[in-house]
Coordinates of C-alpha atoms in Angstrom, one line a residue:
X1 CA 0.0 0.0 0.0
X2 CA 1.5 3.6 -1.0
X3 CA 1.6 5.7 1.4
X4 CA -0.8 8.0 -0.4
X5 CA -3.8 5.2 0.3
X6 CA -2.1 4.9 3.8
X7 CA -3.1 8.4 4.4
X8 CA -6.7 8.4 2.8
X9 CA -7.6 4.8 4.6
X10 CA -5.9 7.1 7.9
X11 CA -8.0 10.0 6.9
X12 CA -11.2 7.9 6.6
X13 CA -11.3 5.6 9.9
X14 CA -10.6 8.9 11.7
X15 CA -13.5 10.7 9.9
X16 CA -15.8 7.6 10.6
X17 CA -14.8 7.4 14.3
X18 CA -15.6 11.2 15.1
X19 CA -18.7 10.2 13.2
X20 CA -19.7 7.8 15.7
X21 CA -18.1 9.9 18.7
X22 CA -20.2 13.1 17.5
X23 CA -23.3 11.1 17.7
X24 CA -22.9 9.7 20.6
X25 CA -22.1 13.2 22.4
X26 CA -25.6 14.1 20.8
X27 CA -27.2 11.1 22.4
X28 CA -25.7 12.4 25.6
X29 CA -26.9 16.0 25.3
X30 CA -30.5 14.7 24.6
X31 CA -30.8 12.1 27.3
X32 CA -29.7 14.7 29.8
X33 CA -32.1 17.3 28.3
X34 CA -35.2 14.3 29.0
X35 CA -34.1 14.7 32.9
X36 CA -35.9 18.3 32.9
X37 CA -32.9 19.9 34.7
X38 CA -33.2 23.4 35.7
X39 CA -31.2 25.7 33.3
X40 CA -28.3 26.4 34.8
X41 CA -27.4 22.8 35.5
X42 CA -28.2 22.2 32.0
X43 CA -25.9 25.0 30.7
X44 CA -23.2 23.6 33.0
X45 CA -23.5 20.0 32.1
X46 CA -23.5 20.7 28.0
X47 CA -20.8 23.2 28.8
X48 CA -18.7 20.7 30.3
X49 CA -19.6 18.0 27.3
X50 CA -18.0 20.4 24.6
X51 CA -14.7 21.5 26.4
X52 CA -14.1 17.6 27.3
X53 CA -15.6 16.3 24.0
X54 CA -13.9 19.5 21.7
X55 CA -10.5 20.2 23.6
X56 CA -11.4 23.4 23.5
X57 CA -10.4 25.8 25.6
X58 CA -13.4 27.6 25.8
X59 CA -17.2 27.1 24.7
X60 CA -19.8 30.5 24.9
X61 CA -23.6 30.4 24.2
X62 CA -25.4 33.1 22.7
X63 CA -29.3 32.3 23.7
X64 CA -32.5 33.9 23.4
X65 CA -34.9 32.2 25.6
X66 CA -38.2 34.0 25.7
X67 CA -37.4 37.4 27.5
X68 CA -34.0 36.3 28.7
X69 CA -31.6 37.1 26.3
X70 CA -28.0 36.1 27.9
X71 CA -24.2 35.2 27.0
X72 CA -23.0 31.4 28.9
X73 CA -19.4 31.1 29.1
X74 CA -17.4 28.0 30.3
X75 CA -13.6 27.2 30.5
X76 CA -12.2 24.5 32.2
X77 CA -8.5 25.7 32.7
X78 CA -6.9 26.3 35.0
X79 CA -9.9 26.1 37.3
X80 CA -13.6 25.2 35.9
X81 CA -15.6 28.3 35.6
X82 CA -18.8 29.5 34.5
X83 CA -19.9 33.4 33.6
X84 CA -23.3 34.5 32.7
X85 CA -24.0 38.2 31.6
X86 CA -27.7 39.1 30.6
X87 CA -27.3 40.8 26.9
X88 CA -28.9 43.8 25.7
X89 CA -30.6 42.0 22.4
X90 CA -31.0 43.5 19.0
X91 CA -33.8 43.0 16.3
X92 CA -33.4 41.4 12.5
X93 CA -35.1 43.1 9.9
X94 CA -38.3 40.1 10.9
X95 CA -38.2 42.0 14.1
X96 CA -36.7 38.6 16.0
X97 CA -34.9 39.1 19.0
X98 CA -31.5 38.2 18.4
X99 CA -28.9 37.6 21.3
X100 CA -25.8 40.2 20.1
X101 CA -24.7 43.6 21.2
X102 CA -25.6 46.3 19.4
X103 CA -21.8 47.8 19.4
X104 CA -20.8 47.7 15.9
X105 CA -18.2 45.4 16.0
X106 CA -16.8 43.3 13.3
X107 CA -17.9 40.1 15.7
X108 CA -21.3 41.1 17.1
X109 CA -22.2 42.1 13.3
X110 CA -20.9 38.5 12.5
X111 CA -23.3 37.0 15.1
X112 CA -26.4 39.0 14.1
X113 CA -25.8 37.9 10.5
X114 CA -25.7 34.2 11.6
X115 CA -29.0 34.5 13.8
X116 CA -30.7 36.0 11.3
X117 CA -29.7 33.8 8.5
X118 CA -28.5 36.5 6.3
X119 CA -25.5 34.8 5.1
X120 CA -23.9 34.7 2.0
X121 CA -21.7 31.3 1.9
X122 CA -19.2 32.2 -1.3
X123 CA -17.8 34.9 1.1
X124 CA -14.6 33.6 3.4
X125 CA -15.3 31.9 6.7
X126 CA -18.6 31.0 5.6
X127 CA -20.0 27.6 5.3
X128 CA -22.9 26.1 3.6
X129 CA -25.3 25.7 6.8
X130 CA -24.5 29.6 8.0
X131 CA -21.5 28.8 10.2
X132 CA -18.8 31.1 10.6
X133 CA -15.3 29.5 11.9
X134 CA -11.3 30.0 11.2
X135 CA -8.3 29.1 12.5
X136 CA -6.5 32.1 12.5
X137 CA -9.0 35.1 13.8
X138 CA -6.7 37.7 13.3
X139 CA -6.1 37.1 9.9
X140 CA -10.1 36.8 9.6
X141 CA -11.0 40.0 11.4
X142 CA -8.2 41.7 9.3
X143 CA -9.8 41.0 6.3
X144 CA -12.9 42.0 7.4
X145 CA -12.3 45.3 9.3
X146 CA -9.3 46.0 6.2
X147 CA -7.0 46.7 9.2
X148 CA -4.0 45.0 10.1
X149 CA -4.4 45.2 14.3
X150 CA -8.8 45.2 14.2
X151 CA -10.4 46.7 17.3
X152 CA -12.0 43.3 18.2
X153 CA -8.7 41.7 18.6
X154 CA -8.3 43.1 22.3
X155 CA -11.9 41.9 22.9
X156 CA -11.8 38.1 22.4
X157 CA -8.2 37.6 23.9
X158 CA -5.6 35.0 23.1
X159 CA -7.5 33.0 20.9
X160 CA -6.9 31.9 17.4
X161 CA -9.3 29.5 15.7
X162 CA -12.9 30.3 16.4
X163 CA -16.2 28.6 15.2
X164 CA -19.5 30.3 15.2
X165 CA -22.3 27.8 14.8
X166 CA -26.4 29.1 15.1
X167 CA -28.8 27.0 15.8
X168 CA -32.8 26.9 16.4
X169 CA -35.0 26.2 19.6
X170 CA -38.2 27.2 18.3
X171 CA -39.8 29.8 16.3
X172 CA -39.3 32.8 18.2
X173 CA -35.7 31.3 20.1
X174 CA -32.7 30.9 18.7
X175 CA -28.9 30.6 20.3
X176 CA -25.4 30.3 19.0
X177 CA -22.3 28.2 20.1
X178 CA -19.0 30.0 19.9
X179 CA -16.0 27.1 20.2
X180 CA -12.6 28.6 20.9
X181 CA -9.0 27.6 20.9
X182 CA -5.7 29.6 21.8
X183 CA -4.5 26.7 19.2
X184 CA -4.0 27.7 15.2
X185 CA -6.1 26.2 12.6
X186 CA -7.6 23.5 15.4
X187 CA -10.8 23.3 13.7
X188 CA -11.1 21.2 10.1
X189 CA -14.0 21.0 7.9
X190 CA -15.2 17.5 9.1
X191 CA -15.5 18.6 12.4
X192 CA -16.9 21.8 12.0
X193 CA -19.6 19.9 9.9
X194 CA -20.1 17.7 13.1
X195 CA -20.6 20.7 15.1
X196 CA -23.2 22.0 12.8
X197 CA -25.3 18.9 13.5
X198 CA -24.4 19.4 17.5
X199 CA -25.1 22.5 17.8
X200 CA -29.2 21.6 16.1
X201 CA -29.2 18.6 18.5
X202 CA -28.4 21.3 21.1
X203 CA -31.2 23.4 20.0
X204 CA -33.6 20.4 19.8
X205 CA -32.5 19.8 23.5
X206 CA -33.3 22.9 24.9
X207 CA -36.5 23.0 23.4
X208 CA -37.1 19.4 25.1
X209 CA -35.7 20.4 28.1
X210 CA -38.2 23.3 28.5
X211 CA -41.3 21.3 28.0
X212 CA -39.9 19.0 30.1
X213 CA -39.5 21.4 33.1
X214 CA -43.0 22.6 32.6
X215 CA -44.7 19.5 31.8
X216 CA -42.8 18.5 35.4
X217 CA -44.1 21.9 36.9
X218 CA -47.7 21.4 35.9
X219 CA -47.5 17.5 37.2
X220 CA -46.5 19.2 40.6
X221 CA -49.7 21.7 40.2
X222 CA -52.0 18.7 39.3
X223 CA -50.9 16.8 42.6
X224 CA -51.6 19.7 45.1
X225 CA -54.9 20.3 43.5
X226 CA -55.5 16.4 43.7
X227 CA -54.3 16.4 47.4
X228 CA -56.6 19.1 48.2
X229 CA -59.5 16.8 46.6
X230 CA -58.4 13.8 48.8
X231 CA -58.2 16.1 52.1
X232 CA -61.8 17.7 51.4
X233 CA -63.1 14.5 51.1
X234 CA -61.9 13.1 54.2
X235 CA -65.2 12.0 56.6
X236 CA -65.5 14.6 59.3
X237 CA -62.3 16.8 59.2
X238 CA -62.4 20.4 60.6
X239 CA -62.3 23.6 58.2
X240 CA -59.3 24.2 60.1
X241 CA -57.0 20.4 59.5
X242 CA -58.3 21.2 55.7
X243 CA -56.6 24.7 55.6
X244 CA -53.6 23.2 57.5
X245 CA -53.4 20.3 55.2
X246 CA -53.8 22.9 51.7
X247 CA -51.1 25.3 53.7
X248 CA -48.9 21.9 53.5
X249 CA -49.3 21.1 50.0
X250 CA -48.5 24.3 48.1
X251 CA -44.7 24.9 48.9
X252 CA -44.1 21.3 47.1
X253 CA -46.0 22.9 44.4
X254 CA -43.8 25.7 43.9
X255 CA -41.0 25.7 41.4
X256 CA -38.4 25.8 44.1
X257 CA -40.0 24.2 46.7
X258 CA -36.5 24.3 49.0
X259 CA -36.6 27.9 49.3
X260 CA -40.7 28.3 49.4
X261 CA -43.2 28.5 52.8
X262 CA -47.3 29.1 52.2
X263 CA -49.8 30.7 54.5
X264 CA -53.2 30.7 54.5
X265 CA -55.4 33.7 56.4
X266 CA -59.0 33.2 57.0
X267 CA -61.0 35.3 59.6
X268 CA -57.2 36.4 60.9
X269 CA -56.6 33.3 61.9
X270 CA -52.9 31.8 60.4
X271 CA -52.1 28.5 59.1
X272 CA -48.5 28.0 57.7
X273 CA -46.0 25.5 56.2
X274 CA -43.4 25.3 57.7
X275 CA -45.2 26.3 61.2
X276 CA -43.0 29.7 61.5
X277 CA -43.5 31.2 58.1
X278 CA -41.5 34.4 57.4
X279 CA -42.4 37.0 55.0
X280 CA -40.5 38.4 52.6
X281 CA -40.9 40.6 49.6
X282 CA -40.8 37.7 47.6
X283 CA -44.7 36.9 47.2
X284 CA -47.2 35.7 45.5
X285 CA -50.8 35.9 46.7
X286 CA -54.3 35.2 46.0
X287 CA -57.8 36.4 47.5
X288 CA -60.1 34.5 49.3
X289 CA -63.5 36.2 49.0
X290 CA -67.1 34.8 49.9
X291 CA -70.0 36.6 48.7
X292 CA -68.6 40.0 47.9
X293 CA -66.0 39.9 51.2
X294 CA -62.6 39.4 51.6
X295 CA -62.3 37.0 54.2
X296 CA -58.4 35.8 53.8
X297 CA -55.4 35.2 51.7
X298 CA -53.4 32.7 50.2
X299 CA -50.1 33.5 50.3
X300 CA -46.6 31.9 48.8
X301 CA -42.8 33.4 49.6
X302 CA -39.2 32.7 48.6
X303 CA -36.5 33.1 51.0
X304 CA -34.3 33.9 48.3
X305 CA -33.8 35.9 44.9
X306 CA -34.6 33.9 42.0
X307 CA -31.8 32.3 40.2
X308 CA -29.6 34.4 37.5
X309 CA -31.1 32.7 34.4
X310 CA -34.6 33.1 34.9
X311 CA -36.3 36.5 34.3
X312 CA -39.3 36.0 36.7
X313 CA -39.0 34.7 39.8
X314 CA -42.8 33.4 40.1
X315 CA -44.6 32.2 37.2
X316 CA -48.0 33.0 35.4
X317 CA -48.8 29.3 36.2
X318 CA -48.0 29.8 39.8
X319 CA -50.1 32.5 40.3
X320 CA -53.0 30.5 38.4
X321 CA -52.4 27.8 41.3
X322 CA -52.7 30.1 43.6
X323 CA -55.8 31.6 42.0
X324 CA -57.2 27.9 41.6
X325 CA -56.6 27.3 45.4
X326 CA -58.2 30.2 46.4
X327 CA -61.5 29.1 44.3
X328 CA -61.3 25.8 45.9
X329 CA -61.3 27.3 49.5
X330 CA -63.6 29.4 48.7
X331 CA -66.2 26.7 47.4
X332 CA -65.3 24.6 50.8
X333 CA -66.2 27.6 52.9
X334 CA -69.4 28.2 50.7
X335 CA -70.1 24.2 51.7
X336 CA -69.2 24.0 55.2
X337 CA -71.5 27.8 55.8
X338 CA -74.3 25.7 53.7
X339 CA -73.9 22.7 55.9
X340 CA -74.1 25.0 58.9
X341 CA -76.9 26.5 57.7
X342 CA -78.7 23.0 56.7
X343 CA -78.2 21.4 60.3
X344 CA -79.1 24.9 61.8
X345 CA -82.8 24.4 59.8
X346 CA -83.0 20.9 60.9
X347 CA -82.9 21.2 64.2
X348 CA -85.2 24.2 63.7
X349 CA -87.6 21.9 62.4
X350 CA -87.1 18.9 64.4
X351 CA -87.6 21.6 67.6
X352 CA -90.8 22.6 65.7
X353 CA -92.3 19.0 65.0
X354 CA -91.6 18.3 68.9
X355 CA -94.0 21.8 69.4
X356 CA -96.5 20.5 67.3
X357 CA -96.6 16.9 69.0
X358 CA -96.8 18.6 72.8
X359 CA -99.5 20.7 71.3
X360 CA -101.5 17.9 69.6
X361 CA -101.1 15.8 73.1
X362 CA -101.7 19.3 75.0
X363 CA -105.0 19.9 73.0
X364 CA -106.0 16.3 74.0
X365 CA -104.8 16.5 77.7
X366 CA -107.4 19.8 77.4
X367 CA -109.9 17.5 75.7
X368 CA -109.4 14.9 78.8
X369 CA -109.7 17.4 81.8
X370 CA -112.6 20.3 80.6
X371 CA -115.1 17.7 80.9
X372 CA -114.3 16.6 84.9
X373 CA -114.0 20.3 85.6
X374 CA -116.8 21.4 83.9
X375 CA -118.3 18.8 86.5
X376 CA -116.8 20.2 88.9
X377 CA -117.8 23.9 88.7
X378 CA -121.5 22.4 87.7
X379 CA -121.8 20.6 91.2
X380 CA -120.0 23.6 93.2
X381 CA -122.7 25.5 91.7
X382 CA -125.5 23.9 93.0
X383 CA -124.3 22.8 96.1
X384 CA -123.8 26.4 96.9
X385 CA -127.5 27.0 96.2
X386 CA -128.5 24.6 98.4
X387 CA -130.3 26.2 101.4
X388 CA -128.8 25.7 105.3
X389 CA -125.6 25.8 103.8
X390 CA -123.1 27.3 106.5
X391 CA -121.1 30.1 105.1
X392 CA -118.1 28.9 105.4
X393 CA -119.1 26.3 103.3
X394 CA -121.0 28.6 100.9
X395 CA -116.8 30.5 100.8
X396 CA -115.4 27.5 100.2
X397 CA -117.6 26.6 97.2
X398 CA -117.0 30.1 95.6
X399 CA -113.2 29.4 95.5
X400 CA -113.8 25.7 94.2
X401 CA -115.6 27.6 91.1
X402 CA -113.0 30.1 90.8
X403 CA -110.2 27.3 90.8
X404 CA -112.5 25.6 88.3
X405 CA -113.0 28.5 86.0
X406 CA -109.4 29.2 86.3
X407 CA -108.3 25.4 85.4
X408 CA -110.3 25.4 82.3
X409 CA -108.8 28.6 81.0
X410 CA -105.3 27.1 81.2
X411 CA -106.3 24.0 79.2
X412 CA -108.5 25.8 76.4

């Protein structure tokens, strides 16, 4: 074998092995993406997978991610590091946000050309897909600025080969991965081919890690609102072990349920998880109000500020928990002041039926005695007619008539 096919058979089972290496650093990225990390510990983790997979010596990510438009930076060496900077964004002509900084320079116009797809691929640096990438940047920015020293140069330190790689989350989010090396002309056109398909699967990932999160988020949402189902149900508890037991089940509900306590006012009375909430300006309430009137609140805090990648600390489907708990409590007080009201009526009319049975037996008691005292006055009557009566006698049938008379008025 010449050693010109010695070379190309070289070239080949190298090509096909970063082939298979690439893929399986995609399969990695993905399968951690399905674990629904929070964001940071998923911009740490990929981070760390393109230094160690790349031998870089540095990897950045440019990402718009709804409102949060920010700059990720890893290195490895000489200590592993991580820096995050929120980024003024810029528009394209589509009016998409676009994660670059509107100074002018020779690289942020670079970026905003790649994010907005606006590349022309017969000009240098330029490949097919819209990637940008070279092995010697000074030479690159010099024949882009024109000068031999570019202002950029100071900006982007000691490093010479440079790849610029976009890639798509969704419709309205977009990111790009900047791979850099102090080393000349590390990069070659195989790899930076592999990247281009990396830096999609990173995209892909981030999308799936998103909907992961929430889909995670709204399971947690779905099992307080289910527990607070269970509890209501629960044969003779007290209003006051069901507000307990609701002030116990939100702060797993919460997005970061380590740093969260709930409490629950009704009728200024407190119930709160864990037993000694504190209050902070970090809140999130809801209303309780029954017919017309506030009667309480339902309340969430954070002992802390919200984490540096995430632009609100409470979301819009937090507060619709909290609004949803609030309906529910406010549909259990409605129940338990209708049950009160029921039993109140019942015994209202179990106190009237036992009126009208004393009466019924009252009227025939009446029934029973007129006709013995009516007797009764009839013979004092004419015994006190009779003549040679004594007059004591006479006096003492007078007061058995009165006592007569006076009987059958209390039993008419």
């Amino acid at each position: 074998m010449t050693g010109k096919s010695s070379r190309s058979v070289d070239t080949k089972a190298r090509a096909s092995k970063r082939s298979h290496d690439f893929s399986a650093l995609s399969r990695r990225i993905l399968q951690f993406a399905n674990r629904g990390a929070p964001r940071i510990e998923f911009q740490r983790e990929v981070s760390r997978m393109l230094i160690r997979f790349s031998g870089c010596d540095a990897v950045e990510l440019r990402i718009t991610d709804g409102k949060l438009h920010y700059r990720w930076e890893a290195r490895m060496e000489p200590n592993e590091r991580f820096q995050f900077e929120k980024l003024p964004y810029i528009q394209d002509e589509k009016g998409l946000a676009l994660p670059c900084l509107p100074d002018g320079s020779s690289l942020e116009q670079t970026c905003k050309i790649l994010l907005g797809g606006n590349f022309d691929s017969s000009y240098p640096y330029f490949t097919k897909t819209g990637s940008f990438w070279t092995g010697n940047l000074k030479e690159a920015l010099s024949s882009q600025t024109g000068e031999e020293t570019p202002p950029d140069l100071a900006s982007i330190g000691d490093y010479s080969s440079l790849a610029m790689i976009p890639f798509v989350i969704d419709d309205n989010n977009n990111g790009l991965i900047q791979l850099k090396s102090r080393e000349k002309n590390f990069f070659t056109v195989e790899e930076i081919e592999f990247y281009e398909g990396v830096a999609q699967t990173i995209g892909i990932a981030m999308a799936g890690r998103r909907a992961q999160t929430k889909l995670r988020e709204r399971v947690k949402e779905l099992y307080c609102l289910y527990g607070i189902a269970r509890l209501v149900e629960e044969p003779g508890i007290s209003l006051k072990k069901i507000l307990q037991g609701i002030a116990d089940l939100l702060p797993p509900a919460m997005r970061y349920p380590d740093i969260a306590s709930a409490r629950i006012i009704l009728d200024d009375k407190d119930y709160c998880c864990p037993p000694r909430c504190t209050e902070t300006r970090y809140r999130l309430a809801a209303d309780i109000v029954v017919d017309g009137v506030k009667r309480g609140v339902v309340e969430v805090f954070y002992s802390e500020e919200k984490p540096e990648l995430e632009v609100e600390l409470f979301i819009a489907e937090e507060q619709s928990l909290l609004d949803a708990v609030a309906a529910q409590l406010v549909l259990i007080i409605e129940r338990r002041q209708w049950e009160a009201e029921r039993t109140k009526l019942e015994e209202q009319l179990r106190h009237a039926d036992r009126l009208a049975t004393l009466g019924q037996l009252a009227a025939g008691v009446a029934h029973e005695l007129n006709e013995p005292l009516g007797a009764i006055l009839g013979f004092a009557q004419l015994a006190r007619k009779s003549d040679g009566l004594p007059e004591q006698a006479r006096k003492d049938m007078r007061r058995i008539e009165n006592a007569a008379l006076h009987a059958r008025e209390v039993v008419k």
